[in-house]
Amino acid sequence: MTQWWPLIAAFWAVLLIDCVTIFSARWRRVLVTGAWGRIPRRPPAPFRACAGMQCGRVVFAPPLPVAWQAYTDNLPVAFSPEGICNLTTGAIGSEPAALRAVQSWRWEDIRSVEKKGGRLWVNEQDFCAVTVYADAAELWALAQRCATLAPDEREPLLGRVVAGWFRPSRLRRALARVQARTAALAFFASTNAAIALAVSICLVADVPGMAWDHRTYSLVTWVLPMLGLYAAGAHVAALVSGWRAHRRLLPGREHTAHRINMLLAAAFVPPQVFRLRAQVTAAALPALHPLAWLATVADAGALRQGAARVLRDLRWPLATVDDPDPHLTARIASWMRTRVMAEAERLLALRGVSADELLAAPEPDSPESRSYCPRCRDQFTKPAGLCPCGTPLAALGKRANHLKT
């Protein structure tokens, strides 16, 4: 090993660090990643996964130059023709308890919506996190429009908003478009990564310092500089392709600053070029519910696992705290859960998955198991009571009694 190894280790460490994303403790986002860049135009049968999903405080994206990624969120609000509240509906991952302090507002009572430090403030009170579904301007526009409509006219409008978050056909079109626009970027970034990896191996192994004959030594010392020139050319080509892809996918002037910052960082920090396609796709892909992503790009196992979490959160929501108007909150949440449940069942039907099957009681894990929590699926020896998460326990049924006898 030569004196080059600290520089080479730092080079690749920058790439790995760039793949790590740490979310806020108050709101954890969902990362969808496709490591190999394969995007299906329609779910084949049997369906094979082309992407994975991570939901947590710390997520790690694939470092491959062909990888794509997208960010999505759990629904941070619930609304109905009567009003809006900051109650998460149909969450695919666990949520911090602090977000269950509820605020509810009727549409007519909303006087202002502002963005402060990644949070939305309604009527000068901290309401929810800024997500891919709506920013302050969009939520304010929706509130103003609903305030001017009669309650029976609001329901079709809000129903269309919810349905727009569960459209796999729209997502497949967007994925195909993004894949086509970023194909050249993926090629040049992959070429650059392959050359960088080859040069790194040669320098760490001290290939130029090996006991070659004169002819082989001359060839090696000629090839390595040429590889460096090819890497520089691929680097520039990847930057140009990234600029063109980002401009075509996001043509508005409001995206110019993000495009310049992203490409300047990649220009002066070469390892970030390998992640350029992932950054472009993350900015260009639409905001849809995580379940719509699972129904479009995940295999059957991942779909069933994620859909089960969403359905359990809809059927057995967590208890709320500090609710000044629990009756208004209950009516708003009930309308929202009904809408989201209908969209979730429609998506599952397209993939041939039954919601009732996903919510069925589990097999008992021991002869003493008599009940289970429908939400977290933990099993208990007591026949009734409450789970630590606050959900009433359900009986395991005849299978548990049979095993016990």
Coordinates of C-alpha atoms in Angstrom, one line a residue, residues 199 219-231:
V199 CA -7.3 4.2 -10.6
L219 CA 2.5 1.1 -20.8
V220 CA 1.3 1.4 -17.2
T221 CA 2.7 4.9 -16.7
W222 CA 1.0 5.9 -20.0
V223 CA -2.4 4.2 -19.2
L224 CA -2.9 5.8 -15.7
P225 CA -2.6 9.5 -16.9
M226 CA -4.9 8.6 -19.8
L227 CA -7.5 7.2 -17.4
G228 CA -7.3 10.5 -15.5
L229 CA -8.0 12.4 -18.6
Y230 CA -11.0 10.2 -19.4
A231 CA -12.3 10.7 -15.9

